[in-house]
PDB file of C-alpha atoms and ligand atoms in Angstrom:
ATOM      1  CA  MET A   1     -39.071  29.072 -33.062  1.00  0.00           C
ATOM      2  CA  VAL A   2     -37.705  26.163 -31.324  1.00  0.00           C
ATOM      3  CA  PRO A   3     -39.195  25.896 -27.912  1.00  0.00           C
ATOM      4  CA  GLY A   4     -36.364  25.423 -25.504  1.00  0.00           C
ATOM      5  CA  LYS A   5     -33.606  26.729 -27.444  1.00  0.00           C
ATOM      6  CA  GLY A   6     -33.510  30.109 -25.658  1.00  0.00           C
ATOM      7  CA  ILE A   7     -32.986  33.874 -27.134  1.00  0.00           C
ATOM      8  CA  ILE A   8     -28.944  34.666 -26.592  1.00  0.00           C
ATOM      9  CA  GLY A   9     -28.427  37.132 -29.289  1.00  0.00           C
ATOM     10  CA  LEU A  10     -29.961  38.122 -32.973  1.00  0.00           C
ATOM     11  CA  LYS A  11     -27.231  37.232 -34.254  1.00  0.00           C
ATOM     12  CA  TYR A  12     -28.669  33.640 -33.986  1.00  0.00           C
ATOM     13  CA  LEU A  13     -32.406  34.271 -34.880  1.00  0.00           C
ATOM     14  CA  SER A  14     -33.926  34.067 -38.427  1.00  0.00           C
ATOM     15  CA  ARG A  15     -35.790  36.868 -40.180  1.00  0.00           C
ATOM     16  CA  LYS A  16     -38.896  34.481 -40.038  1.00  0.00           C
ATOM     17  CA  GLU A  17     -38.296  34.043 -35.736  1.00  0.00           C
ATOM     18  CA  ILE A  18     -37.599  37.649 -35.049  1.00  0.00           C
ATOM     19  CA  GLU A  19     -41.065  38.195 -36.912  1.00  0.00           C
ATOM     20  CA  GLN A  20     -42.798  35.719 -35.180  1.00  0.00           C
ATOM     21  CA  ILE A  21     -42.090  37.008 -31.788  1.00  0.00           C
ATOM     22  CA  ILE A  22     -42.941  40.567 -32.296  1.00  0.00           C
ATOM     23  CA  GLU A  23     -46.159  39.177 -34.177  1.00  0.00           C
ATOM     24  CA  THR A  24     -46.525  37.504 -30.664  1.00  0.00           C
ATOM     25  CA  ALA A  25     -46.081  40.634 -28.877  1.00  0.00           C
ATOM     26  CA  PHE A  26     -48.508  42.719 -30.692  1.00  0.00           C
ATOM     27  CA  SER A  27     -51.373  40.044 -29.044  1.00  0.00           C
ATOM     28  CA  MET A  28     -49.544  39.842 -25.924  1.00  0.00           C
ATOM     29  CA  ARG A  29     -49.612  43.989 -25.423  1.00  0.00           C
ATOM     30  CA  ASP A  30     -53.442  43.159 -25.662  1.00  0.00           C
ATOM     31  CA  VAL A  31     -53.606  41.558 -22.365  1.00  0.00           C
ATOM     32  CA  SER A  32     -51.328  44.274 -20.994  1.00  0.00           C
ATOM     33  CA  ARG A  33     -53.866  46.836 -22.143  1.00  0.00           C
ATOM     34  CA  ARG A  34     -57.347  45.024 -20.596  1.00  0.00           C
ATOM     35  CA  SER A  35     -58.175  45.142 -17.104  1.00  0.00           C
ATOM     36  CA  VAL A  36     -57.679  41.921 -16.033  1.00  0.00           C
ATOM     37  CA  LYS A  37     -53.907  41.955 -16.996  1.00  0.00           C
ATOM     38  CA  LYS A  38     -53.033  37.888 -16.859  1.00  0.00           C
ATOM     39  CA  VAL A  39     -53.585  34.833 -18.643  1.00  0.00           C
ATOM     40  CA  PRO A  40     -52.781  31.016 -17.135  1.00  0.00           C
ATOM     41  CA  THR A  41     -50.410  29.839 -19.571  1.00  0.00           C
ATOM     42  CA  LEU A  42     -46.968  29.619 -17.584  1.00  0.00           C
ATOM     43  CA  ARG A  43     -49.321  28.122 -14.349  1.00  0.00           C
ATOM     44  CA  GLY A  44     -46.536  25.784 -12.796  1.00  0.00           C
ATOM     45  CA  LYS A  45     -43.334  26.894 -14.039  1.00  0.00           C
ATOM     46  CA  THR A  46     -40.883  29.452 -12.503  1.00  0.00           C
ATOM     47  CA  VAL A  47     -39.106  32.100 -14.004  1.00  0.00           C
ATOM     48  CA  VAL A  48     -35.787  33.228 -12.903  1.00  0.00           C
ATOM     49  CA  ASN A  49     -33.859  36.772 -12.964  1.00  0.00           C
ATOM     50  CA  LEU A  50     -30.585  36.195 -12.579  1.00  0.00           C
ATOM     51  CA  PHE A  51     -29.066  39.506 -13.249  1.00  0.00           C
ATOM     52  CA  PHE A  52     -25.824  40.260 -12.387  1.00  0.00           C
ATOM     53  CA  GLU A  53     -25.881  44.104 -13.231  1.00  0.00           C
ATOM     54  CA  ALA A  54     -27.815  46.748 -12.586  1.00  0.00           C
ATOM     55  CA  SER A  55     -31.260  47.220 -14.595  1.00  0.00           C
ATOM     56  CA  THR A  56     -34.179  48.995 -14.090  1.00  0.00           C
ATOM     57  CA  ARG A  57     -36.111  48.472 -17.400  1.00  0.00           C
ATOM     58  CA  THR A  58     -35.426  45.025 -18.134  1.00  0.00           C
ATOM     59  CA  LYS A  59     -36.111  43.514 -14.798  1.00  0.00           C
ATOM     60  CA  THR A  60     -38.751  44.623 -14.244  1.00  0.00           C
ATOM     61  CA  SER A  61     -40.422  44.351 -17.533  1.00  0.00           C
ATOM     62  CA  PHE A  62     -39.213  40.620 -17.297  1.00  0.00           C
ATOM     63  CA  GLU A  63     -40.801  39.992 -13.987  1.00  0.00           C
ATOM     64  CA  ILE A  64     -43.869  41.605 -14.995  1.00  0.00           C
ATOM     65  CA  ALA A  65     -44.087  39.912 -18.731  1.00  0.00           C
ATOM     66  CA  ALA A  66     -43.444  36.506 -16.192  1.00  0.00           C
ATOM     67  CA  LYS A  67     -45.971  37.172 -14.047  1.00  0.00           C
ATOM     68  CA  ARG A  68     -48.870  38.451 -16.812  1.00  0.00           C
ATOM     69  CA  LEU A  69     -48.239  34.770 -18.105  1.00  0.00           C
ATOM     70  CA  SER A  70     -49.176  33.315 -14.237  1.00  0.00           C
ATOM     71  CA  ALA A  71     -45.320  32.144 -13.948  1.00  0.00           C
ATOM     72  CA  ASP A  72     -43.929  32.004 -10.937  1.00  0.00           C
ATOM     73  CA  VAL A  73     -40.599  34.901 -10.403  1.00  0.00           C
ATOM     74  CA  VAL A  74     -37.743  34.516  -8.298  1.00  0.00           C
ATOM     75  CA  ASN A  75     -35.769  37.606  -8.461  1.00  0.00           C
ATOM     76  CA  PHE A  76     -31.829  36.674  -8.083  1.00  0.00           C
ATOM     77  CA  SER A  77     -29.945  39.417  -5.990  1.00  0.00           C
ATOM     78  CA  TYR A  78     -26.253  39.536  -6.762  1.00  0.00           C
ATOM     79  CA  THR A  79     -25.468  41.736  -3.865  1.00  0.00           C
ATOM     80  CA  SER A  80     -26.947  39.847  -1.173  1.00  0.00           C
ATOM     81  CA  SER A  81     -25.379  36.355  -3.238  1.00  0.00           C
ATOM     82  CA  SER A  82     -22.890  33.829  -2.466  1.00  0.00           C
ATOM     83  CA  ILE A  83     -21.116  35.466  -5.687  1.00  0.00           C
ATOM     84  CA  SER A  84     -19.835  37.742  -2.335  1.00  0.00           C
ATOM     85  CA  LYS A  85     -18.172  35.024  -1.147  1.00  0.00           C
ATOM     86  CA  GLY A  86     -16.306  34.175  -4.534  1.00  0.00           C
ATOM     87  CA  GLU A  87     -18.759  31.636  -6.406  1.00  0.00           C
ATOM     88  CA  THR A  88     -18.535  31.402  -9.823  1.00  0.00           C
ATOM     89  CA  THR A  89     -21.232  32.496 -12.328  1.00  0.00           C
ATOM     90  CA  ILE A  90     -21.625  29.089 -13.337  1.00  0.00           C
ATOM     91  CA  ASP A  91     -21.460  27.380 -10.245  1.00  0.00           C
ATOM     92  CA  THR A  92     -24.530  29.920  -9.121  1.00  0.00           C
ATOM     93  CA  ALA A  93     -26.375  29.239 -12.284  1.00  0.00           C
ATOM     94  CA  LYS A  94     -25.716  25.274 -11.987  1.00  0.00           C
ATOM     95  CA  ASN A  95     -27.132  25.423  -8.309  1.00  0.00           C
ATOM     96  CA  ILE A  96     -30.211  27.149  -9.394  1.00  0.00           C
ATOM     97  CA  GLU A  97     -30.853  24.901 -11.980  1.00  0.00           C
ATOM     98  CA  ALA A  98     -30.967  21.970  -9.791  1.00  0.00           C
ATOM     99  CA  MET A  99     -33.928  23.968  -7.937  1.00  0.00           C
ATOM    100  CA  HIS A 100     -35.641  23.305 -11.507  1.00  0.00           C
ATOM    101  CA  PRO A 101     -36.472  26.835 -13.326  1.00  0.00           C
ATOM    102  CA  ALA A 102     -38.215  26.618 -16.445  1.00  0.00           C
ATOM    103  CA  VAL A 103     -36.214  29.388 -18.131  1.00  0.00           C
ATOM    104  CA  PHE A 104     -33.513  31.533 -17.016  1.00  0.00           C
ATOM    105  CA  ILE A 105     -33.454  35.658 -17.644  1.00  0.00           C
ATOM    106  CA  ILE A 106     -30.022  36.235 -17.297  1.00  0.00           C
ATOM    107  CA  ARG A 107     -27.476  39.588 -17.593  1.00  0.00           C
ATOM    108  CA  HIS A 108     -23.976  40.119 -17.092  1.00  0.00           C
ATOM    109  CA  SER A 109     -21.248  42.484 -17.767  1.00  0.00           C
ATOM    110  CA  SER A 110     -19.142  39.592 -19.570  1.00  0.00           C
ATOM    111  CA  SER A 111     -19.908  39.885 -23.066  1.00  0.00           C
ATOM    112  CA  GLY A 112     -19.844  36.109 -24.433  1.00  0.00           C
ATOM    113  CA  VAL A 113     -21.093  34.695 -21.417  1.00  0.00           C
ATOM    114  CA  MET A 114     -24.506  33.541 -22.682  1.00  0.00           C
ATOM    115  CA  GLU A 115     -23.319  31.067 -25.205  1.00  0.00           C
ATOM    116  CA  LEU A 116     -20.549  29.763 -22.120  1.00  0.00           C
ATOM    117  CA  LEU A 117     -23.453  29.571 -20.138  1.00  0.00           C
ATOM    118  CA  SER A 118     -25.549  27.595 -22.351  1.00  0.00           C
ATOM    119  CA  ARG A 119     -23.109  24.567 -22.678  1.00  0.00           C
ATOM    120  CA  HIS A 120     -23.150  24.098 -19.120  1.00  0.00           C
ATOM    121  CA  LEU A 121     -26.939  24.636 -18.588  1.00  0.00           C
ATOM    122  CA  LYS A 122     -29.894  22.242 -20.048  1.00  0.00           C
ATOM    123  CA  THR A 123     -32.351  24.830 -19.059  1.00  0.00           C
ATOM    124  CA  PRO A 124     -32.768  27.884 -21.578  1.00  0.00           C
ATOM    125  CA  ILE A 125     -31.469  30.660 -21.591  1.00  0.00           C
ATOM    126  CA  ILE A 126     -32.915  34.766 -22.759  1.00  0.00           C
ATOM    127  CA  SER A 127     -30.306  37.015 -22.352  1.00  0.00           C
ATOM    128  CA  ALA A 128     -31.127  40.151 -21.067  1.00  0.00           C
ATOM    129  CA  GLY A 129     -27.885  41.597 -22.217  1.00  0.00           C
ATOM    130  CA  ASP A 130     -24.081  40.669 -21.977  1.00  0.00           C
ATOM    131  CA  GLY A 131     -21.690  42.946 -21.821  1.00  0.00           C
ATOM    132  CA  THR A 132     -21.306  45.370 -24.772  1.00  0.00           C
ATOM    133  CA  ASN A 133     -22.611  42.159 -26.916  1.00  0.00           C
ATOM    134  CA  GLU A 134     -26.348  41.810 -27.169  1.00  0.00           C
ATOM    135  CA  HIS A 135     -29.567  43.029 -25.820  1.00  0.00           C
ATOM    136  CA  PRO A 136     -31.853  40.839 -27.862  1.00  0.00           C
ATOM    137  CA  THR A 137     -35.107  41.768 -26.429  1.00  0.00           C
ATOM    138  CA  GLN A 138     -33.834  45.338 -26.580  1.00  0.00           C
ATOM    139  CA  GLY A 139     -33.650  44.619 -29.960  1.00  0.00           C
ATOM    140  CA  MET A 140     -37.192  43.220 -30.954  1.00  0.00           C
ATOM    141  CA  LEU A 141     -38.801  45.883 -28.669  1.00  0.00           C
ATOM    142  CA  ASP A 142     -37.006  48.552 -31.109  1.00  0.00           C
ATOM    143  CA  ILE A 143     -38.319  47.008 -33.940  1.00  0.00           C
ATOM    144  CA  MET A 144     -41.508  46.545 -32.939  1.00  0.00           C
ATOM    145  CA  THR A 145     -41.650  50.630 -32.095  1.00  0.00           C
ATOM    146  CA  ILE A 146     -40.704  51.098 -35.515  1.00  0.00           C
ATOM    147  CA  MET A 147     -43.073  48.954 -36.773  1.00  0.00           C
ATOM    148  CA  ASP A 148     -46.055  49.735 -34.808  1.00  0.00           C
ATOM    149  CA  GLU A 149     -45.042  54.064 -35.766  1.00  0.00           C
ATOM    150  CA  LYS A 150     -44.261  53.764 -39.303  1.00  0.00           C
ATOM    151  CA  LYS A 151     -46.324  50.221 -40.388  1.00  0.00           C
ATOM    152  CA  ARG A 152     -42.987  48.832 -42.195  1.00  0.00           C
ATOM    153  CA  ILE A 153     -39.189  48.447 -41.114  1.00  0.00           C
ATOM    154  CA  ASP A 154     -37.623  47.672 -44.815  1.00  0.00           C
ATOM    155  CA  ASP A 155     -35.817  50.659 -46.413  1.00  0.00           C
ATOM    156  CA  LEU A 156     -36.529  53.172 -43.739  1.00  0.00           C
ATOM    157  CA  LYS A 157     -33.522  55.539 -42.735  1.00  0.00           C
ATOM    158  CA  ILE A 158     -32.727  54.383 -39.623  1.00  0.00           C
ATOM    159  CA  VAL A 159     -29.757  56.159 -37.489  1.00  0.00           C
ATOM    160  CA  ILE A 160     -28.421  54.731 -34.536  1.00  0.00           C
ATOM    161  CA  ALA A 161     -25.955  57.459 -32.045  1.00  0.00           C
ATOM    162  CA  GLY A 162     -23.828  58.178 -29.942  1.00  0.00           C
ATOM    163  CA  ASP A 163     -21.693  55.181 -28.018  1.00  0.00           C
ATOM    164  CA  ILE A 164     -21.747  52.495 -30.170  1.00  0.00           C
ATOM    165  CA  TYR A 165     -18.673  50.811 -29.146  1.00  0.00           C
ATOM    166  CA  HIS A 166     -20.029  50.097 -25.872  1.00  0.00           C
ATOM    167  CA  SER A 167     -23.512  49.050 -27.058  1.00  0.00           C
ATOM    168  CA  ARG A 168     -25.062  45.626 -27.141  1.00  0.00           C
ATOM    169  CA  VAL A 169     -28.213  47.285 -27.968  1.00  0.00           C
ATOM    170  CA  ALA A 170     -26.951  48.870 -31.353  1.00  0.00           C
ATOM    171  CA  ARG A 171     -25.352  45.260 -31.884  1.00  0.00           C
ATOM    172  CA  SER A 172     -28.732  43.563 -31.771  1.00  0.00           C
ATOM    173  CA  ASP A 173     -30.080  46.498 -33.583  1.00  0.00           C
ATOM    174  CA  ILE A 174     -28.139  46.056 -36.528  1.00  0.00           C
ATOM    175  CA  TYR A 175     -28.732  42.165 -36.289  1.00  0.00           C
ATOM    176  CA  GLY A 176     -32.176  42.672 -36.412  1.00  0.00           C
ATOM    177  CA  MET A 177     -32.466  45.749 -37.997  1.00  0.00           C
ATOM    178  CA  THR A 178     -30.581  44.511 -41.439  1.00  0.00           C
ATOM    179  CA  LYS A 179     -32.082  41.136 -41.550  1.00  0.00           C
ATOM    180  CA  LEU A 180     -35.936  43.477 -41.809  1.00  0.00           C
ATOM    181  CA  GLY A 181     -34.586  45.051 -44.522  1.00  0.00           C
ATOM    182  CA  ALA A 182     -33.571  48.715 -43.013  1.00  0.00           C
ATOM    183  CA  ARG A 183     -31.130  50.838 -44.053  1.00  0.00           C
ATOM    184  CA  VAL A 184     -28.965  51.554 -40.571  1.00  0.00           C
ATOM    185  CA  TYR A 185     -26.455  54.346 -39.969  1.00  0.00           C
ATOM    186  CA  PHE A 186     -24.029  54.715 -37.066  1.00  0.00           C
ATOM    187  CA  PHE A 187     -22.966  58.326 -35.963  1.00  0.00           C
ATOM    188  CA  SER A 188     -20.574  58.361 -33.661  1.00  0.00           C
ATOM    189  CA  PRO A 189     -17.259  60.079 -32.602  1.00  0.00           C
ATOM    190  CA  PRO A 190     -14.666  57.768 -34.213  1.00  0.00           C
ATOM    191  CA  THR A 191     -13.148  56.801 -31.023  1.00  0.00           C
ATOM    192  CA  LEU A 192     -16.679  55.527 -29.694  1.00  0.00           C
ATOM    193  CA  ILE A 193     -17.129  52.679 -33.388  1.00  0.00           C
ATOM    194  CA  THR A 194     -14.417  50.602 -34.575  1.00  0.00           C
ATOM    195  CA  ASP A 195     -14.167  49.378 -38.572  1.00  0.00           C
ATOM    196  CA  ASP A 196     -15.805  46.276 -38.208  1.00  0.00           C
ATOM    197  CA  PHE A 197     -19.261  47.420 -37.414  1.00  0.00           C
ATOM    198  CA  ALA A 198     -19.183  48.081 -40.999  1.00  0.00           C
ATOM    199  CA  THR A 199     -19.080  44.398 -41.553  1.00  0.00           C
ATOM    200  CA  LEU A 200     -22.471  44.181 -40.124  1.00  0.00           C
ATOM    201  CA  GLY A 201     -24.686  45.896 -42.109  1.00  0.00           C
ATOM    202  CA  ALA A 202     -24.729  49.398 -41.853  1.00  0.00           C
ATOM    203  CA  SER A 203     -23.098  52.797 -43.013  1.00  0.00           C
ATOM    204  CA  ILE A 204     -20.751  54.684 -40.525  1.00  0.00           C
ATOM    205  CA  THR A 205     -20.811  58.682 -40.539  1.00  0.00           C
ATOM    206  CA  TYR A 206     -18.937  61.128 -38.664  1.00  0.00           C
ATOM    207  CA  ASP A 207     -20.914  64.074 -39.593  1.00  0.00           C
ATOM    208  CA  ALA A 208     -24.352  64.834 -38.178  1.00  0.00           C
ATOM    209  CA  LYS A 209     -26.021  66.409 -41.317  1.00  0.00           C
ATOM    210  CA  ASP A 210     -25.784  63.455 -43.436  1.00  0.00           C
ATOM    211  CA  ALA A 211     -26.167  61.225 -40.338  1.00  0.00           C
ATOM    212  CA  PHE A 212     -29.861  63.369 -39.405  1.00  0.00           C
ATOM    213  CA  THR A 213     -30.967  64.368 -42.570  1.00  0.00           C
ATOM    214  CA  ASP A 214     -34.022  62.812 -44.072  1.00  0.00           C
ATOM    215  CA  ALA A 215     -33.720  60.492 -40.963  1.00  0.00           C
ATOM    216  CA  ASP A 216     -37.029  58.123 -39.836  1.00  0.00           C
ATOM    217  CA  VAL A 217     -36.314  56.860 -37.150  1.00  0.00           C
ATOM    218  CA  ILE A 218     -33.296  58.285 -34.662  1.00  0.00           C
ATOM    219  CA  ILE A 219     -32.085  55.896 -31.583  1.00  0.00           C
ATOM    220  CA  MET A 220     -29.805  57.720 -29.509  1.00  0.00           C
ATOM    221  CA  LEU A 221     -27.885  55.867 -26.828  1.00  0.00           C
ATOM    222  CA  ARG A 222     -26.239  56.230 -24.140  1.00  0.00           C
ATOM    223  CA  ILE A 223     -22.606  57.363 -23.373  1.00  0.00           C
ATOM    224  CA  GLN A 224     -21.688  54.774 -21.390  1.00  0.00           C
ATOM    225  CA  LEU A 225     -19.289  55.848 -18.968  1.00  0.00           C
ATOM    226  CA  GLU A 226     -18.916  52.957 -16.305  1.00  0.00           C
ATOM    227  CA  ARG A 227     -17.828  50.968 -19.209  1.00  0.00           C
ATOM    228  CA  GLN A 228     -14.799  53.668 -20.349  1.00  0.00           C
ATOM    229  CA  ALA A 229     -11.000  53.298 -18.684  1.00  0.00           C
ATOM    230  CA  THR A 230      -9.895  56.178 -19.964  1.00  0.00           C
ATOM    231  CA  GLY A 231     -11.951  58.980 -21.882  1.00  0.00           C
ATOM    232  CA  LEU A 232     -13.137  58.875 -25.100  1.00  0.00           C
ATOM    233  CA  PHE A 233     -13.938  62.242 -25.906  1.00  0.00           C
ATOM    234  CA  PRO A 234     -12.597  65.827 -24.270  1.00  0.00           C
ATOM    235  CA  SER A 235     -15.885  66.928 -22.514  1.00  0.00           C
ATOM    236  CA  THR A 236     -19.226  66.312 -22.078  1.00  0.00           C
ATOM    237  CA  ARG A 237     -20.227  70.139 -23.351  1.00  0.00           C
ATOM    238  CA  GLU A 238     -18.146  69.362 -26.620  1.00  0.00           C
ATOM    239  CA  TYR A 239     -20.024  65.866 -26.996  1.00  0.00           C
ATOM    240  CA  SER A 240     -23.330  67.386 -26.524  1.00  0.00           C
ATOM    241  CA  ARG A 241     -22.655  70.075 -28.995  1.00  0.00           C
ATOM    242  CA  ILE A 242     -21.267  67.868 -31.643  1.00  0.00           C
ATOM    243  CA  PHE A 243     -22.963  64.258 -31.125  1.00  0.00           C
ATOM    244  CA  GLY A 244     -26.014  65.175 -29.318  1.00  0.00           C
ATOM    245  CA  LEU A 245     -29.450  65.381 -30.795  1.00  0.00           C
ATOM    246  CA  ASN A 246     -31.540  68.814 -30.239  1.00  0.00           C
ATOM    247  CA  ALA A 247     -34.600  70.768 -31.427  1.00  0.00           C
ATOM    248  CA  GLN A 248     -32.577  72.100 -33.475  1.00  0.00           C
ATOM    249  CA  ARG A 249     -30.845  69.299 -35.080  1.00  0.00           C
ATOM    250  CA  LEU A 250     -34.320  67.293 -35.351  1.00  0.00           C
ATOM    251  CA  LYS A 251     -35.401  69.820 -37.799  1.00  0.00           C
ATOM    252  CA  LEU A 252     -33.331  68.207 -40.388  1.00  0.00           C
ATOM    253  CA  ALA A 253     -34.727  64.426 -40.030  1.00  0.00           C
ATOM    254  CA  ARG A 254     -38.285  63.951 -41.782  1.00  0.00           C
ATOM    255  CA  PRO A 255     -41.367  65.996 -40.694  1.00  0.00           C
ATOM    256  CA  ASP A 256     -42.676  62.363 -39.332  1.00  0.00           C
ATOM    257  CA  VAL A 257     -39.243  61.305 -37.439  1.00  0.00           C
ATOM    258  CA  ILE A 258     -39.673  59.514 -34.146  1.00  0.00           C
ATOM    259  CA  VAL A 259     -36.757  59.430 -31.865  1.00  0.00           C
ATOM    260  CA  MET A 260     -36.049  56.398 -29.276  1.00  0.00           C
ATOM    261  CA  HIS A 261     -33.422  55.649 -26.622  1.00  0.00           C
ATOM    262  CA  PRO A 262     -33.121  52.317 -24.537  1.00  0.00           C
ATOM    263  CA  GLY A 263     -32.856  54.295 -21.431  1.00  0.00           C
ATOM    264  CA  PRO A 264     -31.433  55.246 -18.873  1.00  0.00           C
ATOM    265  CA  VAL A 265     -31.359  59.095 -20.533  1.00  0.00           C
ATOM    266  CA  ASN A 266     -27.909  61.124 -19.739  1.00  0.00           C
ATOM    267  CA  ARG A 267     -30.642  64.506 -20.437  1.00  0.00           C
ATOM    268  CA  GLY A 268     -28.471  67.322 -21.681  1.00  0.00           C
ATOM    269  CA  LEU A 269     -25.271  64.669 -23.027  1.00  0.00           C
ATOM    270  CA  GLU A 270     -26.761  62.896 -25.602  1.00  0.00           C
ATOM    271  CA  LEU A 271     -30.466  63.864 -26.041  1.00  0.00           C
ATOM    272  CA  SER A 272     -32.132  67.436 -24.625  1.00  0.00           C
ATOM    273  CA  SER A 273     -35.045  67.168 -22.736  1.00  0.00           C
ATOM    274  CA  SER A 274     -36.885  69.055 -24.997  1.00  0.00           C
ATOM    275  CA  VAL A 275     -36.592  66.446 -27.583  1.00  0.00           C
ATOM    276  CA  ALA A 276     -36.948  63.625 -24.767  1.00  0.00           C
ATOM    277  CA  ASP A 277     -39.831  64.893 -23.500  1.00  0.00           C
ATOM    278  CA  ASP A 278     -41.516  65.927 -27.247  1.00  0.00           C
ATOM    279  CA  ALA A 279     -44.817  64.292 -27.535  1.00  0.00           C
ATOM    280  CA  ASP A 280     -44.886  64.130 -31.345  1.00  0.00           C
ATOM    281  CA  HIS A 281     -41.646  62.800 -31.780  1.00  0.00           C
ATOM    282  CA  SER A 282     -40.166  60.654 -28.730  1.00  0.00           C
ATOM    283  CA  ARG A 283     -41.430  57.048 -28.237  1.00  0.00           C
ATOM    284  CA  ILE A 284     -39.235  56.297 -25.307  1.00  0.00           C
ATOM    285  CA  LEU A 285     -41.941  55.493 -23.120  1.00  0.00           C
ATOM    286  CA  LYS A 286     -43.769  53.678 -26.153  1.00  0.00           C
ATOM    287  CA  GLN A 287     -40.606  51.305 -25.688  1.00  0.00           C
ATOM    288  CA  VAL A 288     -40.840  50.445 -22.255  1.00  0.00           C
ATOM    289  CA  GLU A 289     -44.587  49.333 -22.979  1.00  0.00           C
ATOM    290  CA  ASN A 290     -43.474  47.223 -25.987  1.00  0.00           C
ATOM    291  CA  GLY A 291     -40.696  46.141 -23.521  1.00  0.00           C
ATOM    292  CA  VAL A 292     -43.343  43.810 -21.566  1.00  0.00           C
ATOM    293  CA  SER A 293     -44.791  42.403 -24.533  1.00  0.00           C
ATOM    294  CA  ILE A 294     -41.991  42.102 -26.222  1.00  0.00           C
ATOM    295  CA  ARG A 295     -40.448  39.970 -23.120  1.00  0.00           C
ATOM    296  CA  MET A 296     -44.066  37.966 -22.556  1.00  0.00           C
ATOM    297  CA  SER A 297     -43.591  37.095 -26.358  1.00  0.00           C
ATOM    298  CA  ALA A 298     -39.998  36.102 -25.849  1.00  0.00           C
ATOM    299  CA  ILE A 299     -40.606  34.326 -22.708  1.00  0.00           C
ATOM    300  CA  TYR A 300     -43.955  32.181 -23.921  1.00  0.00           C
ATOM    301  CA  HIS A 301     -41.636  30.931 -27.344  1.00  0.00           C
ATOM    302  CA  THR A 302     -39.204  29.595 -25.110  1.00  0.00           C
ATOM    303  CA  ILE A 303     -40.960  27.608 -22.716  1.00  0.00           C
ATOM    304  CA  GLY A 304     -44.739  27.893 -23.423  1.00  0.00           C
ATOM    305  CA  GLU A 305     -46.255  27.700 -26.736  1.00  0.00           C
ATOM    306  CA  GLU A 306     -47.587  24.376 -25.816  1.00  0.00           C
ATOM    307  CA  HIS A 307     -50.106  25.969 -23.713  1.00  0.00           C
ATOM    308  CA  GLY A 308     -51.287  28.733 -26.216  1.00  0.00           C
ATOM    309  CA  TYR A 309     -51.933  32.291 -24.229  1.00  0.00           C
ATOM    310  CA  THR A 310     -55.631  32.405 -24.338  1.00  0.00           C
ATOM    311  CA  ASP A 311     -57.816  32.497 -21.475  1.00  0.00           C
ATOM    312  CA  ASN A 312     -58.614  28.898 -21.683  1.00  0.00           C
TER     313      ASN A 312
HETATM  314  N1   CP B 401     -32.934  49.233 -21.553  1.00  0.00           N
HETATM  315  C1   CP B 401     -32.348  48.644 -20.504  1.00  0.00           C
HETATM  316  O1   CP B 401     -31.541  47.333 -20.858  1.00  0.00           O
HETATM  317  O2   CP B 401     -32.425  49.247 -19.624  1.00  0.00           O
HETATM  318  P1   CP B 401     -32.104  48.970 -17.882  1.00  0.00           P
HETATM  319  O3   CP B 401     -30.460  48.476 -18.173  1.00  0.00           O
HETATM  320  O4   CP B 401     -32.685  49.730 -17.413  1.00  0.00           O
HETATM  321  O5   CP B 401     -32.423  47.519 -18.068  1.00  0.00           O
END
């Protein structure tokens, strides 16, 4: 990692950098699991959560991650900000930058906004998701969860299923997982994927049996109704029947398959509640736990490396 560089997409990270962030995240998880969940690494540094879009998991976990590293955290609320008076995203960020934060954590609905802001700001940016482009810390927490369960990622059959087209998670997953040697399959209706996804190194299938048979890992994606201007499938009932994951369909996969989902889950649409809550297979809450560790590691490698992350 180059300290100060920021993390705006797994497209830009090498295999070694991704592995380094994940390795540190496992150490950070030990901090989160002990009774005193704090190290002094980022004392005196300010982390600004600049979220222009709604979030539960990512925003909360970045805040918890920064606080466990002893940083001061500022949570920007776009609904009560001067954005409502017409201030631009760039002006908003530059004005907050004038207050000397150490790092920006940014979520925005516009794809590519991280590259744009990087050109205008000196402060490093960690992306918390931009439009349909990338969600790099979600990609790394997904990889961490798989490595935790399977002790490897290379040559696993990983199925990413659902609304691929609108998914920044799918893009970060494919960039990261193929760099680490996984076999990735996309499964979705033809209206929710485009041919260029094949150029990212995944196989595309429209057939559930083909997709789920012998899968080691299944990552179900949320149908993003808020990003669809027109209906891209006939009905939610038909989508669930043909493209959803339920207990019957899960039997096609390997007996030790793990099921993941970035959240929030549309229960009964892309994923049945019986599978979402199946303790033997579902690792959805494990992903959330690992999200804090990955974000501690991402912040640490961006602004804290010189201090180390022990208690001293
Ligand atoms: N996985 C994820 O990005 O969830 P949130 O939108 O709640 O942050």
